[in-house]
PDB file of C-alpha atoms in Angstrom:
ATOM      1  CA  TYR Y  16    -171.722  37.588  18.666  1.00 59.00           C
ATOM      2  CA  ASP Y  17    -172.822  40.110  21.259  1.00 82.00           C
ATOM      3  CA  THR Y  18    -169.794  41.651  23.025  1.00 84.00           C
ATOM      4  CA  LEU Y  19    -169.991  41.017  27.087  1.00 87.00           C
ATOM      5  CA  ASN Y  20    -170.143  44.106  29.361  1.00 89.00           C
ATOM      6  CA  GLY Y  21    -167.949  44.454  32.107  1.00 89.00           C
ATOM      7  CA  ASP Y  22    -170.841  44.087  34.790  1.00 91.00           C
ATOM      8  CA  GLN Y  23    -172.038  40.852  33.136  1.00 92.00           C
ATOM      9  CA  PHE Y  24    -168.327  39.541  32.907  1.00 92.00           C
ATOM     10  CA  ILE Y  25    -167.669  40.325  36.701  1.00 92.00           C
ATOM     11  CA  LYS Y  26    -170.948  38.779  37.505  1.00 93.00           C
ATOM     12  CA  MET Y  27    -170.017  35.616  35.617  1.00 92.00           C
ATOM     13  CA  VAL Y  28    -166.488  35.431  37.567  1.00 93.00           C
ATOM     14  CA  VAL Y  29    -167.953  35.945  40.958  1.00 93.00           C
ATOM     15  CA  THR Y  30    -170.631  33.525  40.580  1.00 92.00           C
ATOM     16  CA  ALA Y  31    -167.945  31.011  39.172  1.00 90.00           C
ATOM     17  CA  LEU Y  32    -166.121  31.556  42.367  1.00 89.00           C
ATOM     18  CA  GLY Y  33    -168.942  30.447  44.293  1.00 89.00           C
ATOM     19  CA  GLU Y  34    -170.405  33.482  45.349  1.00 88.00           C
ATOM     20  CA  ASN Y  35    -174.038  34.950  45.075  1.00 88.00           C
ATOM     21  CA  PRO Y  36    -174.171  38.542  46.403  1.00 89.00           C
ATOM     22  CA  GLY Y  37    -177.576  39.009  44.789  1.00 86.00           C
ATOM     23  CA  ASN Y  38    -178.627  41.886  42.758  1.00 90.00           C
ATOM     24  CA  GLY Y  39    -178.177  45.560  44.023  1.00 87.00           C
ATOM     25  CA  THR Y  40    -180.996  47.814  44.594  1.00 88.00           C
ATOM     26  CA  ASN Y  41    -180.339  50.663  42.449  1.00 92.00           C
ATOM     27  CA  TYR Y  42    -177.996  49.044  40.092  1.00 90.00           C
ATOM     28  CA  TRP Y  43    -178.169  45.382  39.563  1.00 92.00           C
ATOM     29  CA  ALA Y  44    -174.285  44.782  39.395  1.00 91.00           C
ATOM     30  CA  ASP Y  45    -173.380  46.669  42.551  1.00 92.00           C
ATOM     31  CA  THR Y  46    -173.023  43.692  44.787  1.00 94.00           C
ATOM     32  CA  TYR Y  47    -170.997  41.946  42.184  1.00 94.00           C
ATOM     33  CA  ILE Y  48    -168.569  44.684  41.570  1.00 92.00           C
ATOM     34  CA  LYS Y  49    -168.188  45.501  45.280  1.00 93.00           C
ATOM     35  CA  TYR Y  50    -167.485  41.713  45.895  1.00 94.00           C
ATOM     36  CA  ALA Y  51    -164.937  41.773  43.019  1.00 93.00           C
ATOM     37  CA  GLU Y  52    -163.150  45.134  44.459  1.00 91.00           C
ATOM     38  CA  GLN Y  53    -163.039  43.282  47.933  1.00 93.00           C
ATOM     39  CA  LYS Y  54    -161.237  40.228  46.783  1.00 93.00           C
ATOM     40  CA  GLY Y  55    -158.781  42.317  44.697  1.00 92.00           C
ATOM     41  CA  LEU Y  56    -160.200  41.175  41.197  1.00 91.00           C
ATOM     42  CA  LEU Y  57    -160.434  44.921  39.836  1.00 90.00           C
ATOM     43  CA  GLU Y  58    -157.117  45.795  41.273  1.00 86.00           C
ATOM     44  CA  ASN Y  59    -154.638  47.576  38.961  1.00 76.00           C
ATOM     45  CA  ILE Y  60    -157.148  47.599  35.950  1.00 78.00           C
ATOM     46  CA  GLU Y  61    -156.706  50.848  34.052  1.00 70.00           C
ATOM     47  CA  LYS Y  62    -160.492  52.058  34.181  1.00 67.00           C
ATOM     48  CA  ILE Y  63    -163.600  50.134  33.712  1.00 74.00           C
ATOM     49  CA  ASN Y  64    -166.915  51.444  32.572  1.00 82.00           C
ATOM     50  CA  TYR Y  65    -168.928  48.364  33.842  1.00 85.00           C
ATOM     51  CA  LYS Y  66    -171.761  49.167  31.354  1.00 89.00           C
ATOM     52  CA  ASN Y  67    -169.423  48.841  28.276  1.00 88.00           C
ATOM     53  CA  PRO Y  68    -167.684  45.698  26.785  1.00 89.00           C
ATOM     54  CA  LEU Y  69    -164.306  44.734  28.242  1.00 85.00           C
ATOM     55  CA  PRO Y  70    -161.373  44.363  26.068  1.00 86.00           C
ATOM     56  CA  ARG Y  71    -159.165  40.975  26.431  1.00 86.00           C
ATOM     57  CA  GLY Y  72    -156.523  43.011  28.203  1.00 85.00           C
ATOM     58  CA  GLU Y  73    -158.901  43.592  31.140  1.00 88.00           C
ATOM     59  CA  ILE Y  74    -160.251  40.154  31.190  1.00 90.00           C
ATOM     60  CA  VAL Y  75    -156.905  38.611  31.618  1.00 89.00           C
ATOM     61  CA  CYS Y  76    -156.411  40.591  34.555  1.00 90.00           C
ATOM     62  CA  ILE Y  77    -159.415  39.787  36.421  1.00 93.00           C
ATOM     63  CA  ILE Y  78    -159.032  36.064  35.418  1.00 92.00           C
ATOM     64  CA  SER Y  79    -155.423  36.212  36.599  1.00 90.00           C
ATOM     65  CA  LYS Y  80    -156.664  37.439  39.881  1.00 92.00           C
ATOM     66  CA  ALA Y  81    -159.416  34.865  40.113  1.00 91.00           C
ATOM     67  CA  LEU Y  82    -156.679  32.175  39.852  1.00 88.00           C
ATOM     68  CA  ASP Y  83    -155.042  33.729  42.781  1.00 86.00           C
ATOM     69  CA  ILE Y  84    -158.171  33.364  44.914  1.00 87.00           C
ATOM     70  CA  LEU Y  85    -158.519  29.728  43.614  1.00 84.00           C
ATOM     71  CA  ASN Y  86    -154.913  29.217  45.145  1.00 82.00           C
ATOM     72  CA  GLU Y  87    -153.426  28.110  41.654  1.00 78.00           C
ATOM     73  CA  ASN Y  88    -150.085  28.607  41.194  1.00 76.00           C
ATOM     74  CA  ILE Y  89    -149.371  29.135  37.572  1.00 78.00           C
ATOM     75  CA  GLU Y  90    -145.814  29.832  36.439  1.00 74.00           C
ATOM     76  CA  ILE Y  91    -145.340  33.247  34.432  1.00 74.00           C
ATOM     77  CA  LYS Y  92    -143.148  32.528  31.695  1.00 70.00           C
ATOM     78  CA  ALA Y  93    -142.561  33.759  28.139  1.00 69.00           C
ATOM     79  CA  CYS Y  94    -145.033  32.750  25.450  1.00 70.00           C
ATOM     80  CA  GLY Y  95    -145.170  32.897  21.955  1.00 69.00           C
ATOM     81  CA  LEU Y  96    -147.582  35.945  21.666  1.00 74.00           C
ATOM     82  CA  ASN Y  97    -145.541  38.377  19.575  1.00 71.00           C
ATOM     83  CA  ASP Y  98    -147.951  41.552  20.611  1.00 73.00           C
ATOM     84  CA  ILE Y  99    -147.860  41.428  24.348  1.00 73.00           C
ATOM     85  CA  TYR Y 100    -144.142  43.131  25.022  1.00 70.00           C
ATOM     86  CA  GLY Y 101    -144.419  46.927  24.740  1.00 64.00           C
ATOM     87  CA  TYR Y 102    -148.011  47.283  25.424  1.00 64.00           C
ATOM     88  CA  LYS Y 103    -149.316  50.041  27.684  1.00 62.00           C
ATOM     89  CA  PRO Y 104    -150.423  49.491  30.415  1.00 65.00           C
ATOM     90  CA  ALA Y 105    -147.159  47.067  30.966  1.00 73.00           C
ATOM     91  CA  ASN Y 106    -148.729  45.600  34.018  1.00 75.00           C
ATOM     92  CA  TYR Y 107    -151.204  43.613  32.092  1.00 78.00           C
ATOM     93  CA  VAL Y 108    -148.502  41.527  30.723  1.00 81.00           C
ATOM     94  CA  PRO Y 109    -147.721  39.139  33.533  1.00 83.00           C
ATOM     95  CA  HIS Y 110    -151.360  38.556  33.555  1.00 85.00           C
ATOM     96  CA  VAL Y 111    -151.650  37.445  29.955  1.00 83.00           C
ATOM     97  CA  LEU Y 112    -148.771  35.300  30.538  1.00 83.00           C
ATOM     98  CA  LYS Y 113    -150.229  33.746  33.514  1.00 85.00           C
ATOM     99  CA  THR Y 114    -153.612  33.078  31.842  1.00 86.00           C
ATOM    100  CA  TYR Y 115    -151.808  31.794  28.636  1.00 82.00           C
ATOM    101  CA  ASN Y 116    -149.714  29.685  30.543  1.00 82.00           C
ATOM    102  CA  ALA Y 117    -152.642  28.332  32.709  1.00 84.00           C
ATOM    103  CA  GLY Y 118    -154.339  27.555  29.160  1.00 84.00           C
ATOM    104  CA  ILE Y 119    -157.205  29.688  29.920  1.00 85.00           C
ATOM    105  CA  ILE Y 120    -156.909  32.241  27.084  1.00 83.00           C
ATOM    106  CA  THR Y 121    -154.800  31.516  23.966  1.00 77.00           C
ATOM    107  CA  GLY Y 122    -153.602  33.704  21.039  1.00 77.00           C
ATOM    108  CA  TYR Y 123    -154.868  34.043  17.657  1.00 77.00           C
ATOM    109  CA  LEU Y 124    -153.380  32.041  14.631  1.00 77.00           C
ATOM    110  CA  ASN Y 125    -151.007  34.789  13.941  1.00 79.00           C
ATOM    111  CA  ASN Y 126    -149.630  34.494  17.447  1.00 78.00           C
ATOM    112  CA  THR Y 127    -151.171  37.802  18.643  1.00 78.00           C
ATOM    113  CA  PHE Y 128    -153.170  38.456  21.819  1.00 81.00           C
ATOM    114  CA  ARG Y 129    -154.995  41.722  20.758  1.00 83.00           C
ATOM    115  CA  TYR Y 130    -155.301  43.582  24.191  1.00 82.00           C
ATOM    116  CA  GLU Y 131    -157.973  45.713  23.031  1.00 84.00           C
ATOM    117  CA  LYS Y 132    -160.093  43.248  20.970  1.00 86.00           C
ATOM    118  CA  TYR Y 133    -163.670  42.980  22.693  1.00 90.00           C
ATOM    119  CA  ILE Y 134    -164.534  39.376  24.066  1.00 87.00           C
ATOM    120  CA  ASN Y 135    -168.059  38.255  23.076  1.00 87.00           C
ATOM    121  CA  ARG Y 136    -170.449  36.089  25.202  1.00 88.00           C
ATOM    122  CA  ALA Y 137    -169.352  32.603  23.844  1.00 87.00           C
ATOM    123  CA  GLU Y 138    -165.625  33.545  24.354  1.00 87.00           C
ATOM    124  CA  ALA Y 139    -166.427  34.545  28.083  1.00 89.00           C
ATOM    125  CA  CYS Y 140    -168.198  31.127  28.552  1.00 88.00           C
ATOM    126  CA  ALA Y 141    -165.230  29.421  27.448  1.00 87.00           C
ATOM    127  CA  VAL Y 142    -163.075  31.459  29.743  1.00 88.00           C
ATOM    128  CA  ILE Y 143    -165.007  30.935  32.655  1.00 90.00           C
ATOM    129  CA  SER Y 144    -165.508  27.005  32.066  1.00 87.00           C
ATOM    130  CA  LYS Y 145    -161.659  26.798  31.907  1.00 87.00           C
ATOM    131  CA  LEU Y 146    -161.153  28.975  34.989  1.00 87.00           C
ATOM    132  CA  VAL Y 147    -163.534  26.554  36.705  1.00 84.00           C
ATOM    133  CA  THR Y 148    -162.689  23.365  35.415  1.00 78.00           C
ATOM    134  CA  PRO Y 149    -159.022  22.681  34.925  1.00 74.00           C
ATOM    135  CA  ILE Y 150    -159.322  19.489  32.925  1.00 69.00           C
ATOM    136  CA  THR Y 151    -160.712  21.702  29.952  1.00 70.00           C
ATOM    137  CA  ARG Y 152    -157.444  24.000  29.846  1.00 71.00           C
ATOM    138  CA  ARG Y 153    -154.609  23.941  27.371  1.00 65.00           C
ATOM    139  CA  GLU Y 154    -151.057  24.857  28.419  1.00 55.00           C
ATOM    140  CA  ARG Y 155    -150.242  26.143  24.783  1.00 45.00           C
ATOM    141  CA  GLN Y 156    -151.972  27.154  21.799  1.00 43.00           C
ATOM    142  CA  ILE Y 157    -154.332  24.440  20.603  1.00 46.00           C
ATOM    143  CA  THR Y 158    -154.283  23.167  16.706  1.00 48.00           C
ATOM    144  CA  SER Y 159    -156.598  20.917  14.973  1.00 47.00           C
ATOM    145  CA  LEU Y 160    -154.163  18.081  15.628  1.00 49.00           C
ATOM    146  CA  THR Y 161    -154.285  18.403  19.579  1.00 49.00           C
ATOM    147  CA  PRO Y 162    -155.378  14.988  20.992  1.00 53.00           C
ATOM    148  CA  VAL Y 163    -158.474  15.035  23.236  1.00 55.00           C
ATOM    149  CA  PRO Y 164    -159.411  12.430  25.582  1.00 55.00           C
ATOM    150  CA  VAL Y 165    -162.041   9.915  24.807  1.00 61.00           C
ATOM    151  CA  CYS Y 166    -163.301   7.172  26.830  1.00 60.00           C
ATOM    152  CA  TYR Y 167    -165.807   4.624  25.369  1.00 66.00           C
ATOM    153  CA  SER Y 168    -166.634   2.667  28.470  1.00 66.00           C
ATOM    154  CA  TYR Y 169    -169.305   2.708  30.722  1.00 67.00           C
ATOM    155  CA  ILE Y 170    -167.308   1.015  33.681  1.00 73.00           C
ATOM    156  CA  LYS Y 171    -166.861   3.521  36.366  1.00 74.00           C
ATOM    157  CA  GLU Y 172    -163.155   2.276  36.852  1.00 78.00           C
ATOM    158  CA  GLU Y 173    -162.228   2.526  33.316  1.00 76.00           C
ATOM    159  CA  ILE Y 174    -163.525   6.120  33.094  1.00 71.00           C
ATOM    160  CA  ILE Y 175    -161.572   7.293  36.229  1.00 71.00           C
ATOM    161  CA  THR Y 176    -158.462   5.662  35.076  1.00 74.00           C
ATOM    162  CA  ALA Y 177    -158.975   7.268  31.631  1.00 72.00           C
ATOM    163  CA  ILE Y 178    -159.656  10.795  33.080  1.00 66.00           C
ATOM    164  CA  ASN Y 179    -156.962  10.613  35.870  1.00 66.00           C
ATOM    165  CA  SER Y 180    -154.225   9.454  33.275  1.00 68.00           C
ATOM    166  CA  TYR Y 181    -154.970  11.869  30.640  1.00 63.00           C
ATOM    167  CA  GLU Y 182    -151.822  13.984  30.352  1.00 55.00           C
ATOM    168  CA  GLY Y 183    -153.859  17.162  29.908  1.00 55.00           C
ATOM    169  CA  ASN Y 184    -155.375  17.002  33.280  1.00 54.00           C
ATOM    170  CA  LYS Y 185    -153.597  19.378  35.684  1.00 51.00           C
ATOM    171  CA  GLY Y 186    -155.097  18.848  39.076  1.00 54.00           C
ATOM    172  CA  CYS Y 187    -158.542  17.662  38.351  1.00 57.00           C
ATOM    173  CA  PHE Y 188    -158.807  14.118  39.411  1.00 56.00           C
ATOM    174  CA  VAL Y 189    -161.762  11.687  40.019  1.00 59.00           C
ATOM    175  CA  ALA Y 190    -161.820   9.883  43.252  1.00 61.00           C
ATOM    176  CA  ASP Y 191    -163.024   6.227  43.485  1.00 58.00           C
TER     177      ASP Y 191
END
């Protein structure tokens, strides 16, 4: 489970937003980092050494701002994570609440968020997938009892109806 460096994660987010500025000449990630800065993705983040792994606290800030770019209006409301209040920097708390309520990042089984824990490559892929595919998100922490939509039909109309009527589908609908 390799951790993911900041430059790698930033490239993933920028690419997920539909941009491809290409590699920089002196440092491959320069163009992605500049794009992220211009779009405000890195605004108010403490300090990032792009060649080091990113902790979850910084990940949620970037993802929260990506949700803004995608014009998603996510309500920022309290959640059951018991280690987010009193965290420094306090400006990360609204971003945790936003990404948690969007169903992109959830807590651990003991209801902790763990700001300082580094994200690995698999977790980063899951976060990016949920960012760009709203139907894959969960509004709350998932358990093994959470229903998942299944459609056993090959008939286009039945598949469309199943996807569009699934209660976990938020804003991602299939047209006829």
